[in-house]
Coordinates of C-alpha atoms and ligand atoms in Angstrom, one line a residue:
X1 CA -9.7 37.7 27.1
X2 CA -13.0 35.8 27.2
X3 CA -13.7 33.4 29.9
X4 CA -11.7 30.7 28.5
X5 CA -14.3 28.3 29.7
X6 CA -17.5 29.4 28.5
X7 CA -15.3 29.8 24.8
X8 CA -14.0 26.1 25.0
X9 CA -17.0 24.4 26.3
X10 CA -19.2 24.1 23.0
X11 CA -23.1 22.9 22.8
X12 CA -24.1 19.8 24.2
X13 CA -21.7 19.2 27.0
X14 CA -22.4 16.9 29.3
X15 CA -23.5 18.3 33.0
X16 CA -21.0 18.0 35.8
X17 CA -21.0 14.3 36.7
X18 CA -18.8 12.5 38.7
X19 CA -17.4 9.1 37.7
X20 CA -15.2 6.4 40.1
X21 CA -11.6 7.4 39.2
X22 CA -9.5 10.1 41.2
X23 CA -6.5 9.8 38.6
X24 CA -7.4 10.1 34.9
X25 CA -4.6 10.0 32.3
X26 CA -5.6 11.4 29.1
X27 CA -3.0 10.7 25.8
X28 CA -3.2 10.7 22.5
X29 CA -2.2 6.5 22.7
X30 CA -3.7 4.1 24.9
X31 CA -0.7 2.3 26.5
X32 CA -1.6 -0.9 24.9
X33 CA -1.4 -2.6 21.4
X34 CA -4.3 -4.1 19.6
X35 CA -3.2 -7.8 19.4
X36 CA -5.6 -9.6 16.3
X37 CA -5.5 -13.4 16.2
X38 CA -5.0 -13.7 12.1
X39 CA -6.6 -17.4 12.2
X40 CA -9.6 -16.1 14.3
X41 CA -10.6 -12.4 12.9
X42 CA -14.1 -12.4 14.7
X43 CA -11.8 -12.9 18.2
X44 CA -12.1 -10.6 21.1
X45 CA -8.8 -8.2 20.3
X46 CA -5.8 -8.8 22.6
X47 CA -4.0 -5.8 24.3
X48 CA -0.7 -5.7 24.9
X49 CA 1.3 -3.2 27.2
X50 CA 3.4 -1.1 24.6
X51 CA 6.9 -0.2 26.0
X52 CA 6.2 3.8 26.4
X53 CA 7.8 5.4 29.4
X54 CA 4.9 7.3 30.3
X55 CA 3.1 4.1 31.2
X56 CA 5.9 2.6 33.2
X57 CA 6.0 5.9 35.4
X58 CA 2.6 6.4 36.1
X59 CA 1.3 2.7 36.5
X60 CA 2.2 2.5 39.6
X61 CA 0.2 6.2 40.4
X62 CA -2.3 4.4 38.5
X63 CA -2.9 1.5 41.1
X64 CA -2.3 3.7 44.3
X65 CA -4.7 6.2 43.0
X66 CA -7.5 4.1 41.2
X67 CA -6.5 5.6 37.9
X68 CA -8.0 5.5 34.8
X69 CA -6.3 5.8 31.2
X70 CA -8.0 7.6 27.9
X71 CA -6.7 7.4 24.5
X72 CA -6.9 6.7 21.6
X73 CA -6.4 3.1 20.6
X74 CA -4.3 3.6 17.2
X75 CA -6.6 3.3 14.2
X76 CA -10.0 4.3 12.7
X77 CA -13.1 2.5 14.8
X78 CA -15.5 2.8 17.9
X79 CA -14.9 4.0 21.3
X80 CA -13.9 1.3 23.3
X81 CA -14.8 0.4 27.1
X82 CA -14.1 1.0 29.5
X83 CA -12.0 -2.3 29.5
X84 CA -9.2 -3.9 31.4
X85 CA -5.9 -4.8 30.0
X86 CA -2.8 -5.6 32.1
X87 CA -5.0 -5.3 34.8
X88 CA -5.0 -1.2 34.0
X89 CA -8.6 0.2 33.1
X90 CA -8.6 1.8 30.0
X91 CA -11.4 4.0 27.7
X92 CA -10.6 4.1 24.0
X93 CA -11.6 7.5 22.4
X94 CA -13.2 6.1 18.8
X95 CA -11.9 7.6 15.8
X96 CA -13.2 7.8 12.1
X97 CA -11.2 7.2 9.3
X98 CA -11.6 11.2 8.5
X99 CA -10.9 12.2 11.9
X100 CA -7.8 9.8 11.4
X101 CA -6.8 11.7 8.3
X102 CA -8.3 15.3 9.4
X103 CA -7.1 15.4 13.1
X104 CA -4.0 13.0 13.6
X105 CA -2.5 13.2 9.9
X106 CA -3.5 16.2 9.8
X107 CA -3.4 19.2 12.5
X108 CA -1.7 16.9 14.5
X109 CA 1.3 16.3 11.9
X110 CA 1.2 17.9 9.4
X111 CA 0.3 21.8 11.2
X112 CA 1.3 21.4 14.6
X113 CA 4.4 18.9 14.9
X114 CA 6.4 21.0 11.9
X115 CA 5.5 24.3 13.5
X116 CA 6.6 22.9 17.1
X117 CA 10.1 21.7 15.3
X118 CA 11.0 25.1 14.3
X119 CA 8.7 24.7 10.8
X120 CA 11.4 22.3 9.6
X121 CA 9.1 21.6 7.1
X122 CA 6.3 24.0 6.3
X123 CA 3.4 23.2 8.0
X124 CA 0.1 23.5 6.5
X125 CA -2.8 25.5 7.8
X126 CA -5.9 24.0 7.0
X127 CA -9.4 25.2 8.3
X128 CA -11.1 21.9 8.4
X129 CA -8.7 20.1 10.1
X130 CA -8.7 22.7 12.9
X131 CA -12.5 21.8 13.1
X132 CA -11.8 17.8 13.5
X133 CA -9.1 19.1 15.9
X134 CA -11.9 20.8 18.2
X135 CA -14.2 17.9 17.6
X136 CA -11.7 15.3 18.4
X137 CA -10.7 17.1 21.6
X138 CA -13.9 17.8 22.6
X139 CA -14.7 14.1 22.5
X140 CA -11.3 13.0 24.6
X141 CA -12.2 16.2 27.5
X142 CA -15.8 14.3 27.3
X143 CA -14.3 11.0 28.4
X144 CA -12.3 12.6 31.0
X145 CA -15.3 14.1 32.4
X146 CA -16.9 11.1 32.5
X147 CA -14.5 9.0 34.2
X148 CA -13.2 11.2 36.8
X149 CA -14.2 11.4 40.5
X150 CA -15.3 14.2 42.1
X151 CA -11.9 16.3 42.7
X152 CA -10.0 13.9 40.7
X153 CA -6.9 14.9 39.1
X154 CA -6.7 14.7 35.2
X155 CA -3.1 14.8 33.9
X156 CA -3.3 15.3 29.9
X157 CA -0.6 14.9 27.7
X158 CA 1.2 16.3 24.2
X159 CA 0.6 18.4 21.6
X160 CA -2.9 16.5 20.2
X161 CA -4.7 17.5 23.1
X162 CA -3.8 21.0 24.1
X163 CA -7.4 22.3 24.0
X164 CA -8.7 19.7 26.7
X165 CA -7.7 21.6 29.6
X166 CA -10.1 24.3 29.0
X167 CA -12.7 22.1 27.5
X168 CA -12.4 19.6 30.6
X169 CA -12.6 23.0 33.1
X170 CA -15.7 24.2 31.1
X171 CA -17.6 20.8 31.8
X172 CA -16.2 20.1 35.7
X173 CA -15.1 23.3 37.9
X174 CA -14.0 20.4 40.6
X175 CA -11.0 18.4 38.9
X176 CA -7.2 19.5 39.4
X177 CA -5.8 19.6 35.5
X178 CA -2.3 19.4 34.8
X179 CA -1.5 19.4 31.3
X180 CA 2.7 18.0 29.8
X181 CA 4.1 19.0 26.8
X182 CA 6.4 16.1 25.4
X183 CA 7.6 18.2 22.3
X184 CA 8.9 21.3 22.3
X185 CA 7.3 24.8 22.9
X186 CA 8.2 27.5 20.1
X187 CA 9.4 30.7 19.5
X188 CA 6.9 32.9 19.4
X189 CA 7.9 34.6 15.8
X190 CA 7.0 30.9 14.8
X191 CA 4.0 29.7 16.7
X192 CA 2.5 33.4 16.0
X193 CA 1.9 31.8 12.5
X194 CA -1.2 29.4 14.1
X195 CA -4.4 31.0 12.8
X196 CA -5.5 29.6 16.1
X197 CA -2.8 30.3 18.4
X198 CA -5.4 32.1 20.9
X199 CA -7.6 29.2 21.1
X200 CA -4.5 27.3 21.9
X201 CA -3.1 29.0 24.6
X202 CA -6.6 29.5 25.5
X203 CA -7.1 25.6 25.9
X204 CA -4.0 24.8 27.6
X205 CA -4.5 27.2 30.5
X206 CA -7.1 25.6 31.6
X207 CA -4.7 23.6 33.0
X208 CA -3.5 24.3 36.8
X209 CA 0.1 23.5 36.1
X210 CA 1.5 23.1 32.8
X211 CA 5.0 21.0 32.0
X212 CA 7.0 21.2 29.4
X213 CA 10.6 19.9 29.0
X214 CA 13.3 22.9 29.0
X215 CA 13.2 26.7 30.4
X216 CA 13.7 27.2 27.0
X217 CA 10.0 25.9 26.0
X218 CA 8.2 27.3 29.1
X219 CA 9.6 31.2 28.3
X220 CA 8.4 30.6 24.8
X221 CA 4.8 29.9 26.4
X222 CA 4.8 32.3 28.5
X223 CA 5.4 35.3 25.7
X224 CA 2.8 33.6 23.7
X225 CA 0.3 33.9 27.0
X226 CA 1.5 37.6 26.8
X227 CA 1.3 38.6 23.4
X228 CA -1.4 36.0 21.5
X229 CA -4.1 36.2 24.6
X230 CA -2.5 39.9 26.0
X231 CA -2.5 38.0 29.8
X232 CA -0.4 39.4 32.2
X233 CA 2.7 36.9 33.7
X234 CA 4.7 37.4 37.0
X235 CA 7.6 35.2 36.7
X236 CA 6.1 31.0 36.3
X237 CA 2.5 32.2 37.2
X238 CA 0.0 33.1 34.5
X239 CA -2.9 35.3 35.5
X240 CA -6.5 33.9 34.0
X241 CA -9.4 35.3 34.1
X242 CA -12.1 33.1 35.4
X243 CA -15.9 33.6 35.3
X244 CA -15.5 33.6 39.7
X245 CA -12.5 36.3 39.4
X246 CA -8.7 35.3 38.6
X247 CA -7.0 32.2 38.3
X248 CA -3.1 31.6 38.5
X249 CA -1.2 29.2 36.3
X250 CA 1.9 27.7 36.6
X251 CA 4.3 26.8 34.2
X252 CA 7.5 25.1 34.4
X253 CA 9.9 22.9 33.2
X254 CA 9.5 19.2 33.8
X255 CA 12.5 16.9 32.0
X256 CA 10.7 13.8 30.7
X257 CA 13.0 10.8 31.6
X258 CA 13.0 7.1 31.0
X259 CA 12.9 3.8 33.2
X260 CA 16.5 3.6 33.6
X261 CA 16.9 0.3 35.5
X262 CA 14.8 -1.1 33.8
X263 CA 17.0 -0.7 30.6
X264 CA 20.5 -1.1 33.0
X265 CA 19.4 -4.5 34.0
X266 CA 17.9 -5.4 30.3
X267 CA 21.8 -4.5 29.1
X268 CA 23.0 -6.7 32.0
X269 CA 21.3 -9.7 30.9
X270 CA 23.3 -13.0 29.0
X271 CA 21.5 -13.3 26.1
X272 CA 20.8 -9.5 25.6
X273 CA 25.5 -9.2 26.1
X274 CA 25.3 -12.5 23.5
X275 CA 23.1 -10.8 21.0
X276 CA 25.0 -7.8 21.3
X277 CA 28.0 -10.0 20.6
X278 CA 26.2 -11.3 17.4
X279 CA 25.4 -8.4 16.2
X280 CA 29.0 -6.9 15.7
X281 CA 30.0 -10.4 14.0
X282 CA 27.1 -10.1 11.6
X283 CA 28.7 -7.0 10.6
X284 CA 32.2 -8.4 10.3
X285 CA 34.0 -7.2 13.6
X286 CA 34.5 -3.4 12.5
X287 CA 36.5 -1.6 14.6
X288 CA 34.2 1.3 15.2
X289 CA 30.1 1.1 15.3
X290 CA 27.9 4.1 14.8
X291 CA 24.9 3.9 16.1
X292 CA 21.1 6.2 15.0
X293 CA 18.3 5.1 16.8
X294 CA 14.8 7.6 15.3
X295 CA 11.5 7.4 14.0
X296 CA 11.5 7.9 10.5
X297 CA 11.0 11.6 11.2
X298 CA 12.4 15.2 9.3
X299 CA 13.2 16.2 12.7
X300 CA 15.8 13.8 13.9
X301 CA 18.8 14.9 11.3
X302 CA 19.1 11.6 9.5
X303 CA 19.6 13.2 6.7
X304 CA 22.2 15.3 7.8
X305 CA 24.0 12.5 10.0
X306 CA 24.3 10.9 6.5
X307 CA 25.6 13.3 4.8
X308 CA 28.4 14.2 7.6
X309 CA 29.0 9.9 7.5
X310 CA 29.1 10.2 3.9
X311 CA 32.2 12.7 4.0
X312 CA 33.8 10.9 6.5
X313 CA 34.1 8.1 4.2
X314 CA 34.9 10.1 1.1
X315 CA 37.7 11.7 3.0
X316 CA 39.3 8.6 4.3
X317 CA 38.9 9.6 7.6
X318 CA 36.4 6.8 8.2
X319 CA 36.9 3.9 6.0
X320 CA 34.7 0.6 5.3
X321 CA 34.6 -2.1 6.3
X322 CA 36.6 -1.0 9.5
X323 CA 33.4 1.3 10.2
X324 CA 29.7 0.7 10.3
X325 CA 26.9 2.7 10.7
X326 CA 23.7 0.7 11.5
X327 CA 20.5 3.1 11.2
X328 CA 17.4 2.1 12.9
X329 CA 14.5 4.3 11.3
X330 CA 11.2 2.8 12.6
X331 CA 8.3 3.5 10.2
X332 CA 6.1 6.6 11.2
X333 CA 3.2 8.3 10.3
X334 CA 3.8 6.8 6.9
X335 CA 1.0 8.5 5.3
X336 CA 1.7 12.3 5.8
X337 CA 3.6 13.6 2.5
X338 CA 6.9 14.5 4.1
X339 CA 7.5 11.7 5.9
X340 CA 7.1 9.6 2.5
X341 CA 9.5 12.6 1.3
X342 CA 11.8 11.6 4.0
X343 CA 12.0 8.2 3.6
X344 CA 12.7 8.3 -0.4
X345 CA 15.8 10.9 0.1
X346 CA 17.1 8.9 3.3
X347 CA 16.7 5.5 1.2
X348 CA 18.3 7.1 -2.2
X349 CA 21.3 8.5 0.7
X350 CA 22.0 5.1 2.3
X351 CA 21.4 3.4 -1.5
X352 CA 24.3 5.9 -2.6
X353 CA 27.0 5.6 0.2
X354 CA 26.6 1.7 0.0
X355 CA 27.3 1.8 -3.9
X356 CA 29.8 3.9 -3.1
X357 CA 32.1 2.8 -0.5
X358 CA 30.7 -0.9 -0.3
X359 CA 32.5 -4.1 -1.5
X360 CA 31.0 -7.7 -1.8
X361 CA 30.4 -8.7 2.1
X362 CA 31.0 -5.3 3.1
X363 CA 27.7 -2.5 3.7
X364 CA 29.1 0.8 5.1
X365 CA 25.1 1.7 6.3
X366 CA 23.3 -1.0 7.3
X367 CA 19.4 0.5 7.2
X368 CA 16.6 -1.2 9.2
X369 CA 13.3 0.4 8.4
X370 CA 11.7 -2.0 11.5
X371 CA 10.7 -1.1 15.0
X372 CA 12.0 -3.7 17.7
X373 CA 11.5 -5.1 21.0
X374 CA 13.5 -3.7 23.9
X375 CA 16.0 -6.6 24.1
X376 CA 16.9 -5.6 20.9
X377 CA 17.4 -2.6 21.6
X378 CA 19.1 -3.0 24.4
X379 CA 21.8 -5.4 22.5
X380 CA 22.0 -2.5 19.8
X381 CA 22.8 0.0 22.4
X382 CA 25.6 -2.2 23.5
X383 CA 26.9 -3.3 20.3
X384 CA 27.5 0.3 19.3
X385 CA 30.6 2.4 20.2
X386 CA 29.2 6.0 19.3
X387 CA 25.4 6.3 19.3
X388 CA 24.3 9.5 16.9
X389 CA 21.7 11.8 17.9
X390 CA 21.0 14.6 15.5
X391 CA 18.0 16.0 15.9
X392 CA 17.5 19.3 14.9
X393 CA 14.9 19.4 17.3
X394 CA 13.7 17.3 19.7
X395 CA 11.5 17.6 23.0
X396 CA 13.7 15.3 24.8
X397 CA 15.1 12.3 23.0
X398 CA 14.7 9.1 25.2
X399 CA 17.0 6.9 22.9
X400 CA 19.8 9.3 24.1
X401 CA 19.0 8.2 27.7
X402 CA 18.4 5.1 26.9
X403 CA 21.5 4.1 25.5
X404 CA 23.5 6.0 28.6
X405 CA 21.6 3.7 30.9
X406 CA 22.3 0.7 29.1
X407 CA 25.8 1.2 29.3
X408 CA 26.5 -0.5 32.8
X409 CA 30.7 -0.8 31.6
X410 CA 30.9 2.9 31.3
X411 CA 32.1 2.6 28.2
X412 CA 30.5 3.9 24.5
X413 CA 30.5 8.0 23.3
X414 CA 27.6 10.2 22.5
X415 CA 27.6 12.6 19.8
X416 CA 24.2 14.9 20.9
X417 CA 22.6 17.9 19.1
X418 CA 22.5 20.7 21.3
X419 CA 18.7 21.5 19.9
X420 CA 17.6 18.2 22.0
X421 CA 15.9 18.5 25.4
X422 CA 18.4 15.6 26.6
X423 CA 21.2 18.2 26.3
X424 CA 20.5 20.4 29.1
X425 CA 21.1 17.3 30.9
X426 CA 23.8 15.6 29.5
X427 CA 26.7 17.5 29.7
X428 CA 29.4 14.5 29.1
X429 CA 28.0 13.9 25.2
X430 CA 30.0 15.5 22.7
X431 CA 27.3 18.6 21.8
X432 CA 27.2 19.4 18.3
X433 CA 25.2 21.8 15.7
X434 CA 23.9 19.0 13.4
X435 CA 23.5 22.1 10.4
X436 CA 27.3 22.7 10.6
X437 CA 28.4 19.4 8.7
X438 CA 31.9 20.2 8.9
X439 CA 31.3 20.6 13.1
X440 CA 29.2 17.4 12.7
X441 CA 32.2 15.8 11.2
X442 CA 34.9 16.5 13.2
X443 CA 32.7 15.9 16.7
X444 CA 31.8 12.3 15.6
X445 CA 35.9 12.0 14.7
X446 CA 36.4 13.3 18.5
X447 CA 33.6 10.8 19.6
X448 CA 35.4 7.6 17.7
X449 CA 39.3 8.4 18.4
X450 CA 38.3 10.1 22.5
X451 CA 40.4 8.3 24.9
X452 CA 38.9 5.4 27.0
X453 CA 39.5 7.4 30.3
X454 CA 37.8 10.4 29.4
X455 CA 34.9 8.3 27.4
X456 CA 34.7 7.0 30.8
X457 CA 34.1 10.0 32.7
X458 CA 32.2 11.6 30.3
X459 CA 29.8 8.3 30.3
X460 CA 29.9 8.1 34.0
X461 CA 28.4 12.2 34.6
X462 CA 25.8 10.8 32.2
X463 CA 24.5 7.9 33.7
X464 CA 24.8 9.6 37.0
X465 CA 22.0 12.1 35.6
X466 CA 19.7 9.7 34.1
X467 CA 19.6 7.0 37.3
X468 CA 19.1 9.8 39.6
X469 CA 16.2 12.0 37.4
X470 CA 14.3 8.8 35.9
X471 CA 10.8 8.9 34.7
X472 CA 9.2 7.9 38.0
X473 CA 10.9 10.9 39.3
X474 CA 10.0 12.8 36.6
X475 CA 6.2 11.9 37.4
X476 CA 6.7 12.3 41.0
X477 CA 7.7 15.9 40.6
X478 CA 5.1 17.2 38.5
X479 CA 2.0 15.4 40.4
X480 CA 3.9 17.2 43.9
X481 CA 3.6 20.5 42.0
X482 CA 0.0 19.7 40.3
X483 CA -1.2 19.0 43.9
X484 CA 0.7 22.5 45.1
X485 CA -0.9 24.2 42.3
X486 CA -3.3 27.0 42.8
X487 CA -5.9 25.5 42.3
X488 CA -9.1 27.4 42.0
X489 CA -7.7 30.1 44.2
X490 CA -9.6 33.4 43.6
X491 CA -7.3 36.6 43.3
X492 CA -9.9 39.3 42.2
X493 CA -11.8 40.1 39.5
X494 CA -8.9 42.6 38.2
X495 CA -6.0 41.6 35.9
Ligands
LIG1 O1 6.6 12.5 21.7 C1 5.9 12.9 20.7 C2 4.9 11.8 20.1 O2 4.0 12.4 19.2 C3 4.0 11.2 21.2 O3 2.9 12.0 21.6 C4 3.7 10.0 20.5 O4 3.3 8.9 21.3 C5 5.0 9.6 19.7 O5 5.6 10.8 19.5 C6 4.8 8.8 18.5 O6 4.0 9.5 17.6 P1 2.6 8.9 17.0 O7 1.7 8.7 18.1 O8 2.2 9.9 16.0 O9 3.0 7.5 16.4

């Protein structure tokens, strides 16, 4: 293989440079929302902290570290800063409405996401959008440079920004790279279908250590070192060739988690127990609440969790009104083609089991295409009984946790798909193959008629698991390995 970093660095980098911050976090998303005043458009732009988990677990790093964050701020327009907000300094990486389209619509969506989630749906290989994708990435390893401190540690995140590691290396030998992979890792039969799968693997191992979230998706990367850049492996360490000799790279598994008390004492509050009180009136005190939480997204099994609902209620073995299913599908990347797909089949679904099995006063599916505030949430996650995850694949899935750590009484069932990260960890859910309908079926019949005691204990193992690994944990763990890493060690010139 070629010196990864003389092949990632590109014309026109800037020297080695220091800048003030020893911790830089580089994401797709700034961990803020663009606040505009409507009655003042020439205003300075508010930011607002958006509730990501990532954010919550590293703030604190942030401070104690004089950290930095990079990303991009959400829509087309100028770099930005750096600027504070929330008291956390922040650099927005500018973006142009073709790079918008090109790069996040495009490689990011509509090539990479689908071939990460198993090609679910196709994904589509286009040559100019890999070009926006080196461009854009080039641009985000730039600002790193730029803001980190001599020996700094740069943690990058995701899918978007897997050739920064190797781009960042290129432009400053000093930093300590570590490099998390939210979604999962495939197959290599699968990603072997990237016309750029070298540069890929190329990019990320850059990286010291690199995290993703099961075994599952770090044993997938490892073959694809092995057989799309023919590197040799020797159990978690990956042997690189470096212009100075060899470098090693770890990679291992790093379960993404969620601020758990946060969301136990949100659940424990008065008006967040009223709401969730209100919310099972407004739906006419049924005896049994399902509950999907997703972005509007091909990958969580909506579809599917409909259809097995659907049957349920043809059968008689769930019947309306007694039973509601409230779906929460926030709106998502709502101008990629098969997530405007997705949202016609999963509004003619819900449109079809409400003409079907509704009466006057009575909606078997109530459907909120809306994204909501966390007490909302929260009250949601308590006013259900079962909460449906049926992902056919998922990195993690946080709104599993989430709804485990909300449920301080013990009390409520989860029906999981068993192609979710959260599964290697939640052994008390009821685990389920979301393709096998009829298995669908009768695992959300054990979930609704299960008795209280064992709901209990299964719900208690849960929670056990998500307030002992939360995501400051989670963070904790991987910056302790980062910072045991190999970094820079020289092992030879021979591979
Ligand atoms: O976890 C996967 C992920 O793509 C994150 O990187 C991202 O913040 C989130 O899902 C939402 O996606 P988007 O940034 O495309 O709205």
């Amino acid at each position: 293989m070629s010196a990864i970093t003389n092949a990632a660095a590109g014309a026109g980098d800037p020297p080695g440079s220091a800048g003030d911050y020893g911790f830089v976090v580089v994401a797709s998303r700034l961990p803020v929302d663009r606040v505009d005043d409507p009655d003042d458009p020439d205003s300075a732009p508010e930011w607002r902290r958006s509730p990501g988990g990532l954010v919550t677990a590293l703030e604190p790093v942030m401070r104690t570290a004089n950290g930095v964050w990079v990303g991009w701020p959400g829509s087309a327009g100028p770099p930005l800063g750096p600027f504070e907000a929330d008291g956390m300094p922040l650099v927005g990486v500018g973006l142009s409405e073709a790079e918008v389209a090109d790069f996040y619509e495009g490689f990011c969506n509509a090539t990479l996401w689908p071939l990460y989630h198993d090609v679910i749906v196709p994904p589509v290989f286009h040559r100019p959008w890999w070009e926006s994708y080196v461009t854009v990435n080039r641009r985000f390893a730039r600002a790193a440079a730029e803001q980190a401190a001599t020996g700094a540690t740069v943690w990058v995140n995701d899918y978007q920004l897997q050739l920064v590691p190797g781009m960042l290396r290129a432009m400053r030998g000093d930093v300590r790279i570590g490099f998390f992979n939210h979604i999962p890792f495939p197959g290599y039969e699968i990603f072997a279908q990237l016309p750029w799968r070298r540069q890929i693997v190329e990019g990320l191992l850059g990286a010291d250590l690199l995290g993703f979230q099961r075994q599952s998706d770090t044993t997938n990367f490892l073959r694809a070192c092995r057989r799309a850049a023919g590197l040799t492996t020797r159990g978690s360490l990956i042997r690189v060739p470096d212009p100075a000799g060899v470098r090693e790279v770890q990679a291992a598994a790093f379960p993404v988690s969620i601020d758990t008390a946060a969301f136990g004492k949100l659940a424990s509050r008065d008006d967040v127990q009223a709401r969730a009180r209100e919310i099972r009136e407004a739906l006419g005190k049924p005896d049994v609440v399902l509950l999907g939480v997703d972005r509007l997204d091909y990958t969580k099994g909506i579809r599917h969790r409909l259809e097995a609902y659907s049957e349920l209620l043809d059968e008689g073995r769930l019947q309306s009104p007694g039973a509601v299913l409230i779906q929460v599908a926030s709106p998502s990347r709502e101008r990629v083609e098969q997530y405007r797909l997705l949202r016609d089949e999963v509004e003619v679904t819900v449109g079809r089991i409400n003409g079907d099995h509704g009466e006057l006063g009575s909606t078997p599916v109530h459907y909120l295409h809306q994204s909501y505030p966390r007490e909302e949430m929260a009250a949601l996650y308590l006013a259900a009984d079962v909460m449906l995850v049926t992902s056919l694949r998922d990195g993690m899935n946080l709104v599993a946790k989430e709804f485990v750590a909300c449920r301080n009484d013990e009390t409520g069932t989860l029906v999981l798909s068993e192609f979710t990260g959260a599964a290697d960890e939640l052994v008390g859910a009821f685990l389920v193959n979301p393709h096998d309908i009829e298995g669908l079926k009768d695992t959300i019949m054990r979930a609704v008629t299960v008795s209280p005691a064992e709901a209990r204990r299964r719900m208690r193992s849960m929670r056990r698991r998500v307030y002992d690994n939360d995501v400051a944990h989670w963070a904790a763990i991987f910056l302790d390995a980062l910072k045991g890493s190999p970094h820079h060690q020289r092992q030879g010139a021979s591979s």
